[in-house]
Amino acid sequence: MRIVVLAGGIGGARFLRGLKAAAPEAEITVVGNTGDDIHLFGLKVCPDLDTVMYTLGGGVHEEQGWGRADETFAVKEELAAYGVGPEWFGLGDRDFATHIVRTQMIGAGYPLSAVTEALCARWQPGVRLLPMSDDRVETHVLVETDGERKAVHFQEYWVRLRAAVPAHAVVPVGAEAAKPAPGVLEAIAAADVIVFPPSNPVVSIGTILAVPGIREAIAEAGVPVVGLSPIVGDAPVRGMADKVLAAVGVESTAAAVAAHYGSGLLDGWLVDTVDAGAVAEVEEAGIRCRAVPLLMSDLAAATRMAREALTLAEEVRA
Ligand code: GDP
Ligand code: CA
C-alpha cells in the first residue's frame, strides 16, 4: 500500500510514528510543510521537516515534541554574549549542525529536496520525506500591534508573539509561484490512500495545499482522502491553532475544520469521541465521519488512530 501524508511538525510527526506501526509494510511518502522555514544566523532552518525527521529517526526531544534530545545551548549563549539575536528562537547545539549541513548544501546548489534526502540518510525516518516545494515559500501573518497592522514572519507571530496579538490574515508568501518538489505530484498520483494527520489546518496543511497543483492532484487522485481532527473539544490539543483558524474565519471545532477542507477534498474525517455530536454535521456536508479517541498520548494511541484512519479509508473506498 502506498500512503501519502501531508504533514506539519509535531501533530504530523507523532501521527506518522503511529502510521508506521499500523502499516509496517506500507510505502509512506510525507509531503512536509516548508512555510515555517526561516533564515537565522545565516542558516536555513526547516522546523517542520526536522520535527518529522527527528521524531521518526529517534532523535527528537520527546517531551517538547521538537528539537533534539540531550540538547545543549552553548552556541546560543555565545551568540547572546555578542548581542546577536534573535534570542526568542531556541536553536540547540545539536540542531545547529543540521542547519549548517543544510545551508552548506544549498549554498553548493542542491535543492531542498536533495538536501532533505541527504539529511534523512543519517536519520532513516522509514518514510520518504519530501518538502512540499524546493521554492521558497514563507508564511506571513498580518498582525495588529499598537494599533498598527503589519506582516510578520510566521515564526515571529508564533514564537515571539505567542499568537497573542490579533491576526487578520495568513499569507503563504511565494506559494502562488512555487512548484511542487520533485516526486510530490507523482507520489500523490500513485497513492492508494492520502491522509491529513492532525496537523495545523491553516499554517501546516493549508500551506502545502497552497502550492499550485497539490490540491488539484489530491482532488483528482481518485483514492480515499481521510483526515484526523487537530481540534478536540473545540480547542487545539496543543498550541494555538485556534488563533490562525480565526484569522481565516474558521471556527475552532472539528466540524468546521472538516468543512474548511471541504467534501471536494476530504472523503473521510475522524473526530474525537468528545466531539461525537459533530459526526452528523460532518456527514451532512458529504464527508464520512467517525468518532474515535484522538489523543496521541503514546505510540499505542497514535497507532490506533492510524488504524482507524486506514479503516475509514477502506470504508469510503467501498
Ligand atoms: P507544528 O507544525 O509543530 O505546529 O505541528 P502540526 O501542524 O503537525 O500539528 C499541530 C497540531 O497538532 C495542533 O493544532 C494540535 O492541536 C495538534 N495535535 C497535537 N497533538 C495532538 C493529539 O494528540 N491529538 C490530536 N487530535 N491533535 C494533536
Ligand atoms: Ca510548523
Tab-separated table of N, CA, C and O in Angstrom, residues 185-248:
chain	number	residue	atom	x	y	z
A	185	LEU	N	3.924	15.328	-6.847
A	185	LEU	CA	2.727	15.021	-7.646
A	185	LEU	C	2.711	13.555	-8.060
A	185	LEU	O	1.653	12.925	-8.098
A	186	GLU	N	3.884	13.006	-8.319
A	186	GLU	CA	3.983	11.590	-8.698
A	186	GLU	C	3.512	10.707	-7.543
A	186	GLU	O	2.784	9.725	-7.754
A	187	ALA	N	3.937	11.056	-6.330
A	187	ALA	CA	3.538	10.255	-5.162
A	187	ALA	C	2.033	10.334	-4.951
A	187	ALA	O	1.381	9.325	-4.645
A	188	ILE	N	1.457	11.517	-5.137
A	188	ILE	CA	0.004	11.677	-4.952
A	188	ILE	C	-0.735	10.859	-6.003
A	188	ILE	O	-1.700	10.154	-5.694
A	189	ALA	N	-0.252	10.920	-7.241
A	189	ALA	CA	-0.929	10.188	-8.322
A	189	ALA	C	-0.837	8.681	-8.124
A	189	ALA	O	-1.720	7.943	-8.551
A	190	ALA	N	0.224	8.227	-7.471
A	190	ALA	CA	0.422	6.778	-7.296
A	190	ALA	C	-0.136	6.270	-5.964
A	190	ALA	O	-0.074	5.073	-5.671
A	191	ALA	N	-0.697	7.176	-5.144
A	191	ALA	CA	-1.133	6.791	-3.795
A	191	ALA	C	-2.362	5.904	-3.814
A	191	ALA	O	-3.205	6.004	-4.707
A	192	ASP	N	-2.460	5.028	-2.801
A	192	ASP	CA	-3.680	4.251	-2.577
A	192	ASP	C	-4.569	4.967	-1.565
A	192	ASP	O	-5.776	4.799	-1.554
A	193	VAL	N	-3.946	5.732	-0.692
A	193	VAL	CA	-4.653	6.482	0.349
A	193	VAL	C	-3.889	7.781	0.589
A	193	VAL	O	-2.651	7.794	0.563
A	194	ILE	N	-4.625	8.867	0.826
A	194	ILE	CA	-3.995	10.144	1.194
A	194	ILE	C	-4.533	10.539	2.563
A	194	ILE	O	-5.739	10.469	2.806
A	195	VAL	N	-3.624	10.899	3.464
A	195	VAL	CA	-4.033	11.197	4.842
A	195	VAL	C	-3.632	12.614	5.246
A	195	VAL	O	-2.498	13.038	5.008
A	196	PHE	N	-4.561	13.324	5.864
A	196	PHE	CA	-4.267	14.605	6.521
A	196	PHE	C	-4.178	14.284	8.014
A	196	PHE	O	-5.203	14.022	8.654
A	197	PRO	N	-2.989	14.277	8.577
A	197	PRO	CA	-2.855	13.958	10.007
A	197	PRO	C	-3.407	15.123	10.829
A	197	PRO	O	-3.810	16.137	10.246
A	198	PRO	N	-3.413	15.019	12.148
A	198	PRO	CA	-3.921	16.149	12.934
A	198	PRO	C	-2.907	17.294	12.992
A	198	PRO	O	-2.492	17.722	14.060
A	199	SER	N	-2.522	17.785	11.823
A	199	SER	CA	-1.627	18.940	11.740
A	199	SER	C	-2.457	20.205	11.647
A	199	SER	O	-3.660	20.158	11.402
A	200	ASN	N	-1.803	21.329	11.812
A	200	ASN	CA	-2.499	22.617	11.753
A	200	ASN	C	-3.129	22.801	10.365
A	200	ASN	O	-2.429	22.778	9.359
A	201	PRO	N	-4.462	22.988	10.316
A	201	PRO	CA	-5.153	23.060	9.018
A	201	PRO	C	-4.816	24.318	8.220
A	201	PRO	O	-5.006	24.335	7.003
A	202	VAL	N	-4.323	25.334	8.886
A	202	VAL	CA	-4.043	26.608	8.193
A	202	VAL	C	-2.565	26.712	7.832
A	202	VAL	O	-2.215	26.784	6.656
A	203	VAL	N	-1.698	26.709	8.836
A	203	VAL	CA	-0.294	27.007	8.576
A	203	VAL	C	0.566	25.769	8.312
A	203	VAL	O	1.750	25.899	8.023
A	204	SER	N	-0.015	24.578	8.415
A	204	SER	CA	0.737	23.375	8.017
A	204	SER	C	0.114	22.809	6.738
A	204	SER	O	0.633	22.990	5.650
A	205	ILE	N	-1.056	22.176	6.862
A	205	ILE	CA	-1.676	21.551	5.690
A	205	ILE	C	-2.171	22.612	4.702
A	205	ILE	O	-2.016	22.458	3.486
A	206	GLY	N	-2.706	23.718	5.231
A	206	GLY	CA	-3.185	24.787	4.346
A	206	GLY	C	-2.075	25.337	3.465
A	206	GLY	O	-2.285	25.656	2.283
A	207	THR	N	-0.890	25.454	4.015
A	207	THR	CA	0.246	25.977	3.246
A	207	THR	C	0.663	24.994	2.155
A	207	THR	O	0.960	25.394	1.029
A	208	ILE	N	0.666	23.713	2.482
A	208	ILE	CA	1.021	22.701	1.474
A	208	ILE	C	0.000	22.745	0.326
A	208	ILE	O	0.364	22.719	-0.854
A	209	LEU	N	-1.279	22.858	0.694
A	209	LEU	CA	-2.335	22.884	-0.321
A	209	LEU	C	-2.290	24.165	-1.156
A	209	LEU	O	-2.904	24.230	-2.225
A	210	ALA	N	-1.577	25.179	-0.665
A	210	ALA	CA	-1.495	26.450	-1.394
A	210	ALA	C	-0.476	26.400	-2.531
A	210	ALA	O	-0.423	27.309	-3.359
A	211	VAL	N	0.335	25.351	-2.560
A	211	VAL	CA	1.287	25.213	-3.668
A	211	VAL	C	0.509	24.732	-4.895
A	211	VAL	O	-0.090	23.648	-4.851
A	212	PRO	N	0.467	25.535	-5.947
A	212	PRO	CA	-0.368	25.187	-7.097
A	212	PRO	C	-0.080	23.775	-7.603
A	212	PRO	O	1.075	23.387	-7.753
A	213	GLY	N	-1.157	23.028	-7.801
A	213	GLY	CA	-1.017	21.668	-8.317
A	213	GLY	C	-1.256	20.610	-7.269
A	213	GLY	O	-1.739	19.519	-7.583
A	214	ILE	N	-0.926	20.895	-6.011
A	214	ILE	CA	-1.044	19.860	-4.979
A	214	ILE	C	-2.509	19.583	-4.636
A	214	ILE	O	-2.964	18.437	-4.663
A	215	ARG	N	-3.267	20.639	-4.364
A	215	ARG	CA	-4.693	20.448	-4.047
A	215	ARG	C	-5.403	19.732	-5.197
A	215	ARG	O	-6.157	18.767	-4.982
A	216	GLU	N	-5.135	20.181	-6.417
A	216	GLU	CA	-5.786	19.609	-7.592
A	216	GLU	C	-5.424	18.124	-7.729
A	216	GLU	O	-6.284	17.288	-8.015
A	217	ALA	N	-4.142	17.827	-7.529
A	217	ALA	CA	-3.694	16.433	-7.667
A	217	ALA	C	-4.391	15.539	-6.646
A	217	ALA	O	-4.779	14.407	-6.956
A	218	ILE	N	-4.583	16.042	-5.430
A	218	ILE	CA	-5.248	15.246	-4.388
A	218	ILE	C	-6.721	15.041	-4.749
A	218	ILE	O	-7.246	13.928	-4.669
A	219	ALA	N	-7.365	16.118	-5.177
A	219	ALA	CA	-8.788	16.027	-5.524
A	219	ALA	C	-9.009	15.067	-6.692
A	219	ALA	O	-10.036	14.405	-6.776
A	220	GLU	N	-8.031	15.015	-7.593
A	220	GLU	CA	-8.193	14.195	-8.794
A	220	GLU	C	-7.589	12.798	-8.667
A	220	GLU	O	-7.671	12.007	-9.603
A	221	ALA	N	-6.976	12.506	-7.526
A	221	ALA	CA	-6.268	11.225	-7.390
A	221	ALA	C	-7.216	10.037	-7.468
A	221	ALA	O	-6.804	8.929	-7.826
A	222	GLY	N	-8.467	10.270	-7.096
A	222	GLY	CA	-9.448	9.182	-7.186
A	222	GLY	C	-9.250	8.103	-6.137
A	222	GLY	O	-9.673	6.967	-6.322
A	223	VAL	N	-8.561	8.441	-5.042
A	223	VAL	CA	-8.380	7.486	-3.943
A	223	VAL	C	-8.893	8.148	-2.664
A	223	VAL	O	-9.039	9.368	-2.612
A	224	PRO	N	-9.174	7.338	-1.631
A	224	PRO	CA	-9.695	7.931	-0.396
A	224	PRO	C	-8.732	8.959	0.209
A	224	PRO	O	-7.526	8.721	0.289
A	225	VAL	N	-9.307	10.084	0.605
A	225	VAL	CA	-8.563	11.125	1.324
A	225	VAL	C	-9.216	11.238	2.695
A	225	VAL	O	-10.394	11.581	2.796
A	226	VAL	N	-8.471	10.884	3.727
A	226	VAL	CA	-9.045	10.930	5.075
A	226	VAL	C	-8.191	11.799	5.990
A	226	VAL	O	-6.970	11.880	5.841
A	227	GLY	N	-8.871	12.477	6.928
A	227	GLY	CA	-8.168	13.362	7.844
A	227	GLY	C	-8.549	13.092	9.283
A	227	GLY	O	-9.560	12.441	9.570
A	228	LEU	N	-7.705	13.588	10.194
A	228	LEU	CA	-7.948	13.463	11.631
A	228	LEU	C	-7.948	14.862	12.232
A	228	LEU	O	-7.072	15.673	11.923
A	229	SER	N	-8.922	15.129	13.079
A	229	SER	CA	-9.054	16.481	13.607
A	229	SER	C	-7.969	16.846	14.626
A	229	SER	O	-7.746	16.110	15.584
A	230	PRO	N	-7.329	18.005	14.432
A	230	PRO	CA	-6.385	18.504	15.445
A	230	PRO	C	-7.124	19.256	16.551
A	230	PRO	O	-6.530	19.637	17.556
A	231	ILE	N	-8.420	19.455	16.313
A	231	ILE	CA	-9.256	20.166	17.294
A	231	ILE	C	-10.073	19.119	18.049
A	231	ILE	O	-10.785	18.315	17.450
A	232	VAL	N	-9.919	19.137	19.361
A	232	VAL	CA	-10.631	18.182	20.212
A	232	VAL	C	-11.369	18.978	21.285
A	232	VAL	O	-10.742	19.774	22.000
A	233	GLY	N	-12.673	18.791	21.370
A	233	GLY	CA	-13.431	19.544	22.375
A	233	GLY	C	-13.333	21.041	22.130
A	233	GLY	O	-13.173	21.823	23.069
A	234	ASP	N	-13.409	21.433	20.871
A	234	ASP	CA	-13.417	22.846	20.456
A	234	ASP	C	-12.136	23.617	20.776
A	234	ASP	O	-12.148	24.845	20.849
A	235	ALA	N	-11.031	22.906	20.968
A	235	ALA	CA	-9.748	23.585	21.189
A	235	ALA	C	-8.622	22.736	20.605
A	235	ALA	O	-8.752	21.512	20.513
A	236	PRO	N	-7.540	23.382	20.204
A	236	PRO	CA	-6.400	22.586	19.728
A	236	PRO	C	-5.851	21.743	20.871
A	236	PRO	O	-5.908	22.169	22.023
A	237	VAL	N	-5.343	20.567	20.532
A	237	VAL	CA	-4.780	19.706	21.576
A	237	VAL	C	-3.507	20.341	22.147
A	237	VAL	O	-3.242	20.266	23.341
A	238	ARG	N	-2.727	20.945	21.271
A	238	ARG	CA	-1.511	21.652	21.692
A	238	ARG	C	-1.410	22.894	20.842
A	238	ARG	O	-1.813	22.883	19.693
A	239	GLY	N	-0.787	23.916	21.368
A	239	GLY	CA	-0.520	25.084	20.547
A	239	GLY	C	-1.722	25.987	20.361
A	239	GLY	O	-2.680	25.934	21.133
A	240	MET	N	-1.676	26.785	19.303
A	240	MET	CA	-2.604	27.900	19.188
A	240	MET	C	-3.307	27.917	17.841
A	240	MET	O	-3.572	28.961	17.275
A	241	ALA	N	-3.612	26.731	17.326
A	241	ALA	CA	-4.248	26.638	16.007
A	241	ALA	C	-5.545	27.430	15.948
A	241	ALA	O	-5.933	27.920	14.885
A	242	ASP	N	-6.226	27.562	17.103
A	242	ASP	CA	-7.482	28.329	17.119
A	242	ASP	C	-7.269	29.762	16.639
A	242	ASP	O	-8.126	30.343	15.981
A	243	LYS	N	-6.084	30.316	16.942
A	243	LYS	CA	-5.816	31.711	16.549
A	243	LYS	C	-5.701	31.861	15.033
A	243	LYS	O	-6.243	32.798	14.451
A	244	VAL	N	-5.001	30.938	14.385
A	244	VAL	CA	-4.869	31.055	12.927
A	244	VAL	C	-6.151	30.614	12.215
A	244	VAL	O	-6.457	31.097	11.122
A	245	LEU	N	-6.922	29.720	12.842
A	245	LEU	CA	-8.227	29.368	12.265
A	245	LEU	C	-9.120	30.615	12.280
A	245	LEU	O	-9.778	30.934	11.289
A	246	ALA	N	-9.114	31.337	13.403
A	246	ALA	CA	-9.923	32.562	13.498
A	246	ALA	C	-9.491	33.572	12.441
A	246	ALA	O	-10.324	34.249	11.834
A	247	ALA	N	-8.184	33.645	12.203
A	247	ALA	CA	-7.667	34.618	11.229
A	247	ALA	C	-8.174	34.331	9.820
A	247	ALA	O	-8.267	35.234	8.992
A	248	VAL	N	-8.508	33.064	9.537
A	248	VAL	CA	-9.035	32.758	8.207
A	248	VAL	C	-10.553	32.505	8.273
A	248	VAL	O	-11.148	31.989	7.327
